[in-house]
PDB file of C-alpha atoms and ligand atoms in Angstrom:
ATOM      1  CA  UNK F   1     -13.947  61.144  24.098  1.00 69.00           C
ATOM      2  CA  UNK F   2     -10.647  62.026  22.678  1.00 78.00           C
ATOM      3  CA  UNK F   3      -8.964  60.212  25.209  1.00 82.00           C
ATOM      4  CA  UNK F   4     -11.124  57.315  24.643  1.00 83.00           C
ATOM      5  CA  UNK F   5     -10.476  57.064  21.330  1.00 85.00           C
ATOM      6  CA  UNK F   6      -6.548  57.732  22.124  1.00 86.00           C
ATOM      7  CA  UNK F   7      -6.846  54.145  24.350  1.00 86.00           C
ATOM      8  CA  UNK F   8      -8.250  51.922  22.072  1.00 84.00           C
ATOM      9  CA  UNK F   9      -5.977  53.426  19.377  1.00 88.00           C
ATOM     10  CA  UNK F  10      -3.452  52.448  22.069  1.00 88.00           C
ATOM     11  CA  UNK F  11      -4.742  48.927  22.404  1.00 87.00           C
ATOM     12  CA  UNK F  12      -5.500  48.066  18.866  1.00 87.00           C
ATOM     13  CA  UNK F  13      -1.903  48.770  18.364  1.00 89.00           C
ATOM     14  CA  UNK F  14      -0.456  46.803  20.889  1.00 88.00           C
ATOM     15  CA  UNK F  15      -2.702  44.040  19.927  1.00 87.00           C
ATOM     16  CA  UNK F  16      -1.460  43.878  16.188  1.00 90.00           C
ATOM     17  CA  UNK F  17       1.959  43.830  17.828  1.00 89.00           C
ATOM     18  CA  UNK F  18       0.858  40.815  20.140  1.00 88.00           C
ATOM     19  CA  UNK F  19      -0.762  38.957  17.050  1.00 89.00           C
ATOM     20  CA  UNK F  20       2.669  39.411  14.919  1.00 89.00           C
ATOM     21  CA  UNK F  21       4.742  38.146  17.956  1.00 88.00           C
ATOM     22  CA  UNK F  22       2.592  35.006  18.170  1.00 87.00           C
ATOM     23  CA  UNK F  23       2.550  34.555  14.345  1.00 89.00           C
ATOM     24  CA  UNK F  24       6.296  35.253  14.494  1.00 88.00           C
ATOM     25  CA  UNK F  25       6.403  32.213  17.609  1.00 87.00           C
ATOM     26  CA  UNK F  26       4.194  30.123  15.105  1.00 87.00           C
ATOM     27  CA  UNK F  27       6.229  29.942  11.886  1.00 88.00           C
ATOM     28  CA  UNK F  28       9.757  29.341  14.295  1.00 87.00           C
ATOM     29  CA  UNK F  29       8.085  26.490  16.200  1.00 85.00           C
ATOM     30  CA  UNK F  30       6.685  25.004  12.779  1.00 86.00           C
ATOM     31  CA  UNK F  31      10.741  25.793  11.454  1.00 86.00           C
ATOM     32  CA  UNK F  32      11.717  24.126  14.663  1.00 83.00           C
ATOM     33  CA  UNK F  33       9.148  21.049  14.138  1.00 82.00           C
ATOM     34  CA  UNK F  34       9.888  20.295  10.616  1.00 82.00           C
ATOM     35  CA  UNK F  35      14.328  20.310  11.619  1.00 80.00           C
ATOM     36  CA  UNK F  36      13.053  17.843  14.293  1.00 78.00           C
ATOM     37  CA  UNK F  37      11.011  15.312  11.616  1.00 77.00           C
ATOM     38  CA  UNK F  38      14.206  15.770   9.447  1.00 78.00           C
ATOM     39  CA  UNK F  39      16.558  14.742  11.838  1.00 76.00           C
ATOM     40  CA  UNK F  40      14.244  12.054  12.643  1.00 73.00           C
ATOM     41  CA  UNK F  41      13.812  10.678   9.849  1.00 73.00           C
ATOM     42  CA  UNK F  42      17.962  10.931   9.203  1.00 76.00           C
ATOM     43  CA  UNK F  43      18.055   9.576  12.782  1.00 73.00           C
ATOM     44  CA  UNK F  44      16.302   6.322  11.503  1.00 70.00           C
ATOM     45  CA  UNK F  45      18.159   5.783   8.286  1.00 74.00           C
ATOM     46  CA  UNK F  46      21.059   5.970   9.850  1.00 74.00           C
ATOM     47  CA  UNK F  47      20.399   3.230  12.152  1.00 69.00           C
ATOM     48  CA  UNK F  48      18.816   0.945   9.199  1.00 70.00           C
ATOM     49  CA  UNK F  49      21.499   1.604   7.215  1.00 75.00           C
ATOM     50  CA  UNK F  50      23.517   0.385  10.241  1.00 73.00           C
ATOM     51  CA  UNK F  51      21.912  -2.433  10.913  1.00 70.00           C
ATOM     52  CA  UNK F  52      21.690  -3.059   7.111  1.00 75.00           C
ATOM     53  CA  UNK F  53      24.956  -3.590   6.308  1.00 77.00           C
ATOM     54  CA  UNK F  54      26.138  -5.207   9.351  1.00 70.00           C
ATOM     55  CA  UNK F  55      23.441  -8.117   8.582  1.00 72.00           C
ATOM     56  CA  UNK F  56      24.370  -8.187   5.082  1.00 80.00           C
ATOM     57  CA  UNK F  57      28.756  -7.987   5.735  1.00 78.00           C
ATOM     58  CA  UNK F  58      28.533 -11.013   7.296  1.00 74.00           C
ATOM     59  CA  UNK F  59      26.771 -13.355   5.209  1.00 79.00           C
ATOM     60  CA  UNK F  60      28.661 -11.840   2.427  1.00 87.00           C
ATOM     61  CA  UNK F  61      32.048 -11.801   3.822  1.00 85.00           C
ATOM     62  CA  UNK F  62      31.527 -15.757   4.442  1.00 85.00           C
ATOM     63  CA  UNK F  63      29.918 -16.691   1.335  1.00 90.00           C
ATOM     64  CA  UNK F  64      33.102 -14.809  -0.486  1.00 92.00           C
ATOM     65  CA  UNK F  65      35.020 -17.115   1.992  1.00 91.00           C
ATOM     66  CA  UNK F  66      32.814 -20.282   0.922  1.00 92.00           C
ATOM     67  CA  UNK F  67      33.386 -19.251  -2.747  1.00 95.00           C
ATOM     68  CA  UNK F  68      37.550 -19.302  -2.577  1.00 95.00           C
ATOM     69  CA  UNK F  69      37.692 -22.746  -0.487  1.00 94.00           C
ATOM     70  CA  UNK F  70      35.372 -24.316  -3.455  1.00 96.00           C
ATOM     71  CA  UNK F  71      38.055 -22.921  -5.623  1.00 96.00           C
ATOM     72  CA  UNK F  72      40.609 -24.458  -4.215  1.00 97.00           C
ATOM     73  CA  UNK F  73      39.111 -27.811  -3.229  1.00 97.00           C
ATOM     74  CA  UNK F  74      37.806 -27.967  -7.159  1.00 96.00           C
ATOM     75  CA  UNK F  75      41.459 -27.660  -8.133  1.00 97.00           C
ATOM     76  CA  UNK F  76      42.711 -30.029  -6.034  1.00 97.00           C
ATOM     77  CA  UNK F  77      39.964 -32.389  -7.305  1.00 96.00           C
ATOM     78  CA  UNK F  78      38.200 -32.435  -3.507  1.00 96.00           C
ATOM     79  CA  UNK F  79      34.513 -32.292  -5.346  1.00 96.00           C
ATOM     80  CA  UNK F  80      33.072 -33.311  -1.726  1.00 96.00           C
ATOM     81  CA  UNK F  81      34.390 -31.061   0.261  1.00 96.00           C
ATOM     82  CA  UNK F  82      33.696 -28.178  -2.340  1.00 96.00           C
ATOM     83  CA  UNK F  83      30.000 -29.899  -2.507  1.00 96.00           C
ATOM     84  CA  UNK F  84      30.061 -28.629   1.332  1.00 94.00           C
ATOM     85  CA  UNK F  85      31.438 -25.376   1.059  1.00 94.00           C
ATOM     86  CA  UNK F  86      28.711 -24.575  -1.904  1.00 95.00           C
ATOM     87  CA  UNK F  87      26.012 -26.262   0.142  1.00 94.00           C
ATOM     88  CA  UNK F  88      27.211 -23.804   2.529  1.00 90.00           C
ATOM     89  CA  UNK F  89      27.408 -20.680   0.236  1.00 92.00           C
ATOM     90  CA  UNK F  90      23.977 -21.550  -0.732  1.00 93.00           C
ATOM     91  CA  UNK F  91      22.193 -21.363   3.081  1.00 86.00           C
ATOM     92  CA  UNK F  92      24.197 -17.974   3.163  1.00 85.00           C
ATOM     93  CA  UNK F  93      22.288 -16.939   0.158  1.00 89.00           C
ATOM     94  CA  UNK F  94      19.308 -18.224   1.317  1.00 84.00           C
ATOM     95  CA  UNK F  95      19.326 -15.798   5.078  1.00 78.00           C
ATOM     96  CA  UNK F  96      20.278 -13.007   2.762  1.00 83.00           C
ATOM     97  CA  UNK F  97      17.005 -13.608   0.700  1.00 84.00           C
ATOM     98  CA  UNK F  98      14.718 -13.763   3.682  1.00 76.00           C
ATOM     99  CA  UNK F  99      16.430 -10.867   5.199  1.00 75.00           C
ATOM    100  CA  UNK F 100      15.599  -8.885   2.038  1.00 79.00           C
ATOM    101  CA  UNK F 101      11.797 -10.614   2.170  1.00 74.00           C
ATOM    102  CA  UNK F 102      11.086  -9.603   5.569  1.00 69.00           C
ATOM    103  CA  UNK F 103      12.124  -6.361   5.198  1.00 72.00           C
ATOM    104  CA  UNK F 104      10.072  -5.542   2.484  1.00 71.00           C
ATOM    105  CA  UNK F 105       7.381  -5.599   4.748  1.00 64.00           C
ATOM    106  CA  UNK F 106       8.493  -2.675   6.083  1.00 62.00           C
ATOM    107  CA  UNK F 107       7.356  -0.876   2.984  1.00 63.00           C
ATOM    108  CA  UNK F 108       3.831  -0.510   4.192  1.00 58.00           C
ATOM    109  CA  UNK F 109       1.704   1.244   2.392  1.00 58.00           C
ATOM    110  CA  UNK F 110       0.214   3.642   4.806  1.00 57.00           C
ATOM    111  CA  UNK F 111      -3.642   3.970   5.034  1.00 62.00           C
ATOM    112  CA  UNK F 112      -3.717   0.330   3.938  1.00 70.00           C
ATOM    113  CA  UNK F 113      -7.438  -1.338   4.056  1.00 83.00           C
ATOM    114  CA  UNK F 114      -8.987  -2.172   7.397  1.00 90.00           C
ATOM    115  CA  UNK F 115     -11.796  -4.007   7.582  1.00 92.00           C
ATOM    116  CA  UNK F 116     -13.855  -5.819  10.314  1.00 96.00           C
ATOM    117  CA  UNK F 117     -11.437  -8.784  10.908  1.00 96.00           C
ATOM    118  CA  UNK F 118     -13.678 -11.993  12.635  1.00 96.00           C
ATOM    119  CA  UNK F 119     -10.499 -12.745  15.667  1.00 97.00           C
ATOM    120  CA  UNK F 120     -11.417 -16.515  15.729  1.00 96.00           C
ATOM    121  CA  UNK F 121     -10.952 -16.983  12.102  1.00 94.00           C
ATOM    122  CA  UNK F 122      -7.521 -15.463  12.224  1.00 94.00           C
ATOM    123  CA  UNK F 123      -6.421 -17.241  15.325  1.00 96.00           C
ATOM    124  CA  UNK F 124      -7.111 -20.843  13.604  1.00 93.00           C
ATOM    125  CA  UNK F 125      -5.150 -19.317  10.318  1.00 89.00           C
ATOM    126  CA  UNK F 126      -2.216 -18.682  12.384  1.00 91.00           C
ATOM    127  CA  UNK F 127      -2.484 -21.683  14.571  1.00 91.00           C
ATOM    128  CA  UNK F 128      -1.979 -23.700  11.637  1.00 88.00           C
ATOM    129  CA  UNK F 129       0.638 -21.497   9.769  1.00 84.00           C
ATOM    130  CA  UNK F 130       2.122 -21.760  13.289  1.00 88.00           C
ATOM    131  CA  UNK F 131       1.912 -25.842  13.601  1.00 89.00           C
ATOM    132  CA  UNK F 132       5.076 -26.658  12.617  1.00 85.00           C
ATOM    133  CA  UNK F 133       7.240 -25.041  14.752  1.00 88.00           C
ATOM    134  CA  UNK F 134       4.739 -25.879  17.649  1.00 94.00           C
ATOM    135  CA  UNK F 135       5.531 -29.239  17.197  1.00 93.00           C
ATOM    136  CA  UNK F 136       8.561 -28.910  16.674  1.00 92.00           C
ATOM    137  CA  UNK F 137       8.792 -27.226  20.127  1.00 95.00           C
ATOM    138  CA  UNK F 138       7.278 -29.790  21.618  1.00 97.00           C
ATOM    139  CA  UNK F 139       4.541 -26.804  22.186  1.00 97.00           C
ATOM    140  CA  UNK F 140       0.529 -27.483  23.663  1.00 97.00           C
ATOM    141  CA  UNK F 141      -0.938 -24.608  22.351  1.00 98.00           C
ATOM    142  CA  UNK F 142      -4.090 -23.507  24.504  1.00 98.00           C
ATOM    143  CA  UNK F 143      -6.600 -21.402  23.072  1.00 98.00           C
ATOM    144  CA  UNK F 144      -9.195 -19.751  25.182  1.00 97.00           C
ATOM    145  CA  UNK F 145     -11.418 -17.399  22.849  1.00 97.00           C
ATOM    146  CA  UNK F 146     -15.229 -16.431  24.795  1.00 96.00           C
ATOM    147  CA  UNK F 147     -17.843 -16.413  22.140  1.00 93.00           C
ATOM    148  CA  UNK F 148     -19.299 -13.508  21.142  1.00 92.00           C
ATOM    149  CA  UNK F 149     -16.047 -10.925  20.796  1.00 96.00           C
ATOM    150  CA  UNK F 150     -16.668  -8.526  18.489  1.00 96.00           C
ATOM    151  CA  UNK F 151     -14.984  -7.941  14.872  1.00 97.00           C
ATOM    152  CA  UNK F 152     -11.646  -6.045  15.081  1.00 97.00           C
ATOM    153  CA  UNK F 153     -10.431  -3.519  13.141  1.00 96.00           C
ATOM    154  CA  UNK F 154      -7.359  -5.186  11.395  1.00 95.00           C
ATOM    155  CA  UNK F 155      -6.117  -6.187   8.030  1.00 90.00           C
ATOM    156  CA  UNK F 156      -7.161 -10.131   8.016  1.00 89.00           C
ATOM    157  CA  UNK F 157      -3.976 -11.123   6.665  1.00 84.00           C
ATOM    158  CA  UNK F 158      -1.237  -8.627   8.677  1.00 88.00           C
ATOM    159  CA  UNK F 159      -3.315  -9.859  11.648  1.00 93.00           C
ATOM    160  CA  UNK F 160      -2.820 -13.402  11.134  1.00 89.00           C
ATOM    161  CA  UNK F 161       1.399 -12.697   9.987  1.00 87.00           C
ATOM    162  CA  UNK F 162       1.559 -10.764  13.647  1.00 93.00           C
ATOM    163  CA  UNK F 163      -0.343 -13.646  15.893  1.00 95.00           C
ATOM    164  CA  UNK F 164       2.267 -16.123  13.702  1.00 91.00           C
ATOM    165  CA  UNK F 165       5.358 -14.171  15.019  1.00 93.00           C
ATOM    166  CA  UNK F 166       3.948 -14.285  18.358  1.00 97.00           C
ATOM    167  CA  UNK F 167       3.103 -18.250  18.702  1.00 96.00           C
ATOM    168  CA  UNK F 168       6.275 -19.017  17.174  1.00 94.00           C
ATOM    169  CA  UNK F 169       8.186 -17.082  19.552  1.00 96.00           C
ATOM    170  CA  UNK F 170       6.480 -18.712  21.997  1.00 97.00           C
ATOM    171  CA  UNK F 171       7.311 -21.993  20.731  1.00 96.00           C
ATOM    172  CA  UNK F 172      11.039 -20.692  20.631  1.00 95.00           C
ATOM    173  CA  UNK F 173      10.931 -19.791  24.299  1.00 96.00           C
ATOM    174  CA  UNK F 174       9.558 -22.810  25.831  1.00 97.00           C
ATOM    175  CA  UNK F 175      11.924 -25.129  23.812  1.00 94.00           C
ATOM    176  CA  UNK F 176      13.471 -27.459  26.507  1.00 91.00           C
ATOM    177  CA  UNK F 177      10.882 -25.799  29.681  1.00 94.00           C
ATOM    178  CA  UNK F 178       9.402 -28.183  31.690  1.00 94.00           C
ATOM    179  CA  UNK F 179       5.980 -26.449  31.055  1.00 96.00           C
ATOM    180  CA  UNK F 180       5.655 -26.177  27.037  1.00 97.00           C
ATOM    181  CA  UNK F 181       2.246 -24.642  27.555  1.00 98.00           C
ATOM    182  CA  UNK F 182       1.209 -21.459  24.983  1.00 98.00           C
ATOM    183  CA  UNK F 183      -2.634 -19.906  26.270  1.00 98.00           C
ATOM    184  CA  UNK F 184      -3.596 -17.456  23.992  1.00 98.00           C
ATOM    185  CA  UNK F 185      -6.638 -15.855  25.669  1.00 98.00           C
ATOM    186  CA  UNK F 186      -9.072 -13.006  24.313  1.00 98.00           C
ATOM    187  CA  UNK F 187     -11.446 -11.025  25.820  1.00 97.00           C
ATOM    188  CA  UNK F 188     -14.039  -8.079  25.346  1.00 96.00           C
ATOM    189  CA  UNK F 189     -12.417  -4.775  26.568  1.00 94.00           C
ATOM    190  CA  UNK F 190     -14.946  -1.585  26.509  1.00 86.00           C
ATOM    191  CA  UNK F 191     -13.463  -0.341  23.514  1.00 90.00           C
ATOM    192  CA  UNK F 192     -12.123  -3.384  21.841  1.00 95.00           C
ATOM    193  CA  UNK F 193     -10.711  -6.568  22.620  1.00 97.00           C
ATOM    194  CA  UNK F 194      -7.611  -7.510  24.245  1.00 98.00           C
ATOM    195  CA  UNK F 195      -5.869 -10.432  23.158  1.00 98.00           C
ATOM    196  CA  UNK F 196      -2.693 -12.579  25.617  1.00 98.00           C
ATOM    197  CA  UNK F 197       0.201 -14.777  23.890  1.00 98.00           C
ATOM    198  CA  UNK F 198       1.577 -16.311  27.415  1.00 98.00           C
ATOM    199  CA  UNK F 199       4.340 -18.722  27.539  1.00 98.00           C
ATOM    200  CA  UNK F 200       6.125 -20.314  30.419  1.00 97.00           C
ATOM    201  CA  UNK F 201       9.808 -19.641  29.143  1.00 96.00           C
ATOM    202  CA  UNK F 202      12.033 -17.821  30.334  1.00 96.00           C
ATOM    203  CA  UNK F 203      10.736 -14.458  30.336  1.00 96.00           C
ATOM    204  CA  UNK F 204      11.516 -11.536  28.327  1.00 96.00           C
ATOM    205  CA  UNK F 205      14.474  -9.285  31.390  1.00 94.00           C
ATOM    206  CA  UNK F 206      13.238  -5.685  32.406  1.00 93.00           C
ATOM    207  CA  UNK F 207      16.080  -4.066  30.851  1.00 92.00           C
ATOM    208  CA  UNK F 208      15.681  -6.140  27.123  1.00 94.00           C
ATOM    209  CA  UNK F 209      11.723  -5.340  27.088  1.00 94.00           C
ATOM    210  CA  UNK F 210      12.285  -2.176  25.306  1.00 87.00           C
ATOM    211  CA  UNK F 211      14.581  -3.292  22.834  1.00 92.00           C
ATOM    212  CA  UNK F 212      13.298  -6.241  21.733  1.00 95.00           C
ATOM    213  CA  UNK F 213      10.774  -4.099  19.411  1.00 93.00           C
ATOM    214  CA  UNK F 214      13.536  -2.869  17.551  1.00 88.00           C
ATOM    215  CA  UNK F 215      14.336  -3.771  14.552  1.00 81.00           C
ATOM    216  CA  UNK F 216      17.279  -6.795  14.195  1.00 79.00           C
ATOM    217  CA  UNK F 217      17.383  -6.976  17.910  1.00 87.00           C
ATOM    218  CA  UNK F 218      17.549 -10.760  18.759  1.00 88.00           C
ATOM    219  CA  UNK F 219      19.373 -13.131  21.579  1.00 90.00           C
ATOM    220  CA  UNK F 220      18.777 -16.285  19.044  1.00 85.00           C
ATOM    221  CA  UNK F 221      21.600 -17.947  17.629  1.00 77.00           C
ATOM    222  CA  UNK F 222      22.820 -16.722  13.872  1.00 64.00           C
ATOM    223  CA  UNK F 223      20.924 -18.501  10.874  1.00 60.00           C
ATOM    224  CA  UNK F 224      17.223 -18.804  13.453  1.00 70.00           C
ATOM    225  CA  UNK F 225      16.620 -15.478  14.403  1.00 74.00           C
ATOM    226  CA  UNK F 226      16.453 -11.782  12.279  1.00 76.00           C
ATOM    227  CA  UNK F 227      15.318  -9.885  15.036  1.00 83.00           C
ATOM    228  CA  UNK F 228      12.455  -8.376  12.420  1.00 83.00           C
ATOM    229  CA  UNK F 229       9.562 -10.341  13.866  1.00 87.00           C
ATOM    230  CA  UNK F 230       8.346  -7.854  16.645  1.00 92.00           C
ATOM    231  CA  UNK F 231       9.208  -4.920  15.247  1.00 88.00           C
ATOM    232  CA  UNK F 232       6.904  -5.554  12.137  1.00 85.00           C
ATOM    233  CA  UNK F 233       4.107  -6.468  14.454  1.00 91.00           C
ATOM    234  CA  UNK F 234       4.545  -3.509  16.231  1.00 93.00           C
ATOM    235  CA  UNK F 235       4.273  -1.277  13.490  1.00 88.00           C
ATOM    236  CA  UNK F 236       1.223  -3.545  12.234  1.00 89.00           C
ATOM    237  CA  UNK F 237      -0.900  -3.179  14.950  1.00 94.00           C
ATOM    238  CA  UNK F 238       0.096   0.426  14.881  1.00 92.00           C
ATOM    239  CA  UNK F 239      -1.572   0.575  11.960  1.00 89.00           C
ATOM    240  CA  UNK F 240      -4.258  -0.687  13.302  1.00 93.00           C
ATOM    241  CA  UNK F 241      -4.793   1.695  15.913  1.00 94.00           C
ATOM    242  CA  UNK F 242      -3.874  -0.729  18.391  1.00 96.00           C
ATOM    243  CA  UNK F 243      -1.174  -1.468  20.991  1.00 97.00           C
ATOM    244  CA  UNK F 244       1.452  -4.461  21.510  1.00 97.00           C
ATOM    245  CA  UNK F 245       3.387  -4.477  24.521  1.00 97.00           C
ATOM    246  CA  UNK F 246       5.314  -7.345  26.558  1.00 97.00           C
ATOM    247  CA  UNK F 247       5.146  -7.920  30.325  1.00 96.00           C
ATOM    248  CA  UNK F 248       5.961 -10.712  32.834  1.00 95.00           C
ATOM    249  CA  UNK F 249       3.079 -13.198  33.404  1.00 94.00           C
ATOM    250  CA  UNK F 250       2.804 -14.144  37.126  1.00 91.00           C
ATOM    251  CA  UNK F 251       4.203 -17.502  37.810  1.00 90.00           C
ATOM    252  CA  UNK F 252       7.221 -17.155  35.186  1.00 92.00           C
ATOM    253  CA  UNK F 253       7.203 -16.681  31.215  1.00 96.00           C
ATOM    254  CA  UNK F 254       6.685 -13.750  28.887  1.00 98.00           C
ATOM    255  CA  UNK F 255       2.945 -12.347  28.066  1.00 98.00           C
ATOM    256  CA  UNK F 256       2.857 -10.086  24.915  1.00 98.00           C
ATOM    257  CA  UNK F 257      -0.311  -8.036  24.623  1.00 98.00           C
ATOM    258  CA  UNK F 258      -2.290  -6.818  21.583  1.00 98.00           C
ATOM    259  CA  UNK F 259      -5.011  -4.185  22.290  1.00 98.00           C
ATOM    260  CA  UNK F 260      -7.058  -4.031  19.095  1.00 98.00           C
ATOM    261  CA  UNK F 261     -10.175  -1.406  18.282  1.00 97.00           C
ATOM    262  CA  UNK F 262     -13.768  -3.121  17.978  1.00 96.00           C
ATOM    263  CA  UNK F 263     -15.146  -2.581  14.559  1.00 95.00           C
ATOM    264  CA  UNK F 264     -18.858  -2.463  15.496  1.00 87.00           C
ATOM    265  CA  UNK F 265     -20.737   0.254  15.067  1.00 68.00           C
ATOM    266  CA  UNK F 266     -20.226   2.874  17.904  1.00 58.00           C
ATOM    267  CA  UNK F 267     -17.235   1.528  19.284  1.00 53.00           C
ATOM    268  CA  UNK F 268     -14.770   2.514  15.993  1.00 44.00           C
ATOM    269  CA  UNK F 269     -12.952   5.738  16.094  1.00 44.00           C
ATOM    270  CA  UNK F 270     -11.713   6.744  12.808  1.00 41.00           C
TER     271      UNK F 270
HETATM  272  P1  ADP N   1      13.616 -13.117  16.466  1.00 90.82           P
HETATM  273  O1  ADP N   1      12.516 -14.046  16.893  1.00 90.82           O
HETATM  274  O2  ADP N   1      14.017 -13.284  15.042  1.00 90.82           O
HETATM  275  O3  ADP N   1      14.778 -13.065  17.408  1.00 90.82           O
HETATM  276  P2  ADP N   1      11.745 -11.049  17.205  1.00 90.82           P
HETATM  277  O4  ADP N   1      11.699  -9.580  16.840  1.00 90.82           O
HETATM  278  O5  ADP N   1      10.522 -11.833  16.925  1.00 90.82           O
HETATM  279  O6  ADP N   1      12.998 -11.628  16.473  1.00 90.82           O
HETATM  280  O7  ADP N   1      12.095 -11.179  18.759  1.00 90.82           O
HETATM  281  C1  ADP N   1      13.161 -10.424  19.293  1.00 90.82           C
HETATM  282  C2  ADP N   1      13.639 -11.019  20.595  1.00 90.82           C
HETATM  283  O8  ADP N   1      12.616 -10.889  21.584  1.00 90.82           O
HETATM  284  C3  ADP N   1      13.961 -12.491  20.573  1.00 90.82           C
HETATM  285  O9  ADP N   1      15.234 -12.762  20.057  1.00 90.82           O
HETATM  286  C4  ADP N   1      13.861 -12.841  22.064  1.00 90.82           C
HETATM  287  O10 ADP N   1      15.030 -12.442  22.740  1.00 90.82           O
HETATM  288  C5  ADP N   1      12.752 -11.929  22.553  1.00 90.82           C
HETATM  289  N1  ADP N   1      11.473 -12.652  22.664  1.00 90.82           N
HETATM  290  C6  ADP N   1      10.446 -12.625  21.790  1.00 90.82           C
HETATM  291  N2  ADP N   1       9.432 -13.408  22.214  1.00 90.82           N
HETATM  292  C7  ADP N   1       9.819 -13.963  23.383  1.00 90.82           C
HETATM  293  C8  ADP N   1       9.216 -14.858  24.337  1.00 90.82           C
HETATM  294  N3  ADP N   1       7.989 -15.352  24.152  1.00 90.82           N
HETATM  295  N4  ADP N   1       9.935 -15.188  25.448  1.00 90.82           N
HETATM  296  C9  ADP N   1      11.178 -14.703  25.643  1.00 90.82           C
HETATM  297  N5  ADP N   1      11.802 -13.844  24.795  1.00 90.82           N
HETATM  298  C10 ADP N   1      11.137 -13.472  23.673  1.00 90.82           C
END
């Protein structure tokens, strides 16, 4: 009996020691974790800041160069030509104020509304928001949409601002291809619904498919393109619990993919 008691004496003390040790292992890796957010989060300033005030140098640097010419064209009594270097200073001004626009969409508010979001409705929205530069591109935009999808989970308007980017895009990439077709196709996945932007551009390389979610990345020409478009829609349908991802459609062009939750009953997580 003695002995008996002597063992589980024995074992209660070495499991204390265990539950210590593993408490001890807790509060490091939770130490650990938190350093890692931190650095993160440094990590990612960083970068912005970065790519911050390389996009704002430039336009600045040029419209301080605008500014001096005017100057001395003014003096010289060359009111046209300083008319042109203003005009100029002015589109600089202009790129710095969407810059500054767009990127205030990156202060989302997280745990912003979702609601059921009807896809149709938000398709024609951005269709038309999209028109312009459609026709501008010379673009035949097909939409294929089977009745009967169910409601997403989205916010109506973010939805509409992500399917915008992706159209005009789109309309960017099949500029000047022979084929200036667009097919934006849905259908009914198990859990949600699944929704194509297909072009028949150029393609989106292998090694750029990664990076062209980040933030200011772009391969169009200075003054068209901030490189903010699919890096806000990523982080949008983030929000939404969903997925956007690029691929290669079969047959040539670039198909960008946006997995979206169902909001009927059942089928919505959280
Ligand atoms: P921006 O359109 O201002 O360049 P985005 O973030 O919308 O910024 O796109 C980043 C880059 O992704 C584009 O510059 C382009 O290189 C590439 N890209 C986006 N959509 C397509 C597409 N449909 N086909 C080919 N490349 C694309």
């Amino acid at each position: 009996m003695a002995e008996r008691t002597a063992e589980l004496s024995a074992l209660a003390t070495r499991l204390e020691g265990e539950v210590a040790e593993r408490r001890a292992a807790e509060e490091h890796l939770r130490q650990a974790q938190a350093g890692l957010v931190q650095a993160g989060k440094m990590a990612a300033l960083g970068q912005m800041s970065a790519a911050l005030s390389h996009e704002f140098n430039q336009p600045l640097a040029a419209t301080r160069n605008f500014a001096d010419n005017a100057l001395v064209l003014l003096d010289r009594g060359r009111t046209d030509e300083a008319r042109g270097s203003i005009a100029r200073i002015l589109g600089m001004i202009d790129r710095m104020t969407a810059i500054s626009r767009t990127l205030r969409s990156f202060a989302r508010k997280p745990g912003q509304k979702l609601a059921a979001v009807d896809l149709a409705e938000a398709v024609a929205g951005a269709s038309e928001i999209a028109g312009l530069a459609l026709r501008t591109a010379g673009a035949e935009l097909v939409v294929s949409l089977p009745p009967g999808l169910p409601p997403v989970v989205a916010g109506p308007v973010r939805l509409q601002q992500v399917l915008v980017n992706l159209l005009t895009n789109a309309a960017d990439a099949v500029e000047g291809a022979a084929d200036r077709r667009i097919h934006l196709d849905a259908v009914a996945t198990g859990a949600g619904v699944r929704i194509t932007v297909r072009d028949h551009g150029p393609g989106v390389a292998p090694a750029l498919a990664e990076r062209i979610f980040d933030p200011f990345f772009s391969t169009k020409e200075v003054g068209k393109g901030l490189g903010l478009g699919l890096s806000i829609s990523y982080n949008i349908i983030k929000d939404f619990g969903g997925t956007l991802t690029v691929g290669a459609a079969a047959g040539g062009g670039a198909v960008f993919t946006v997995e979206l939750r169902s909001a009927e009953a059942g089928s919505e997580a959280a």
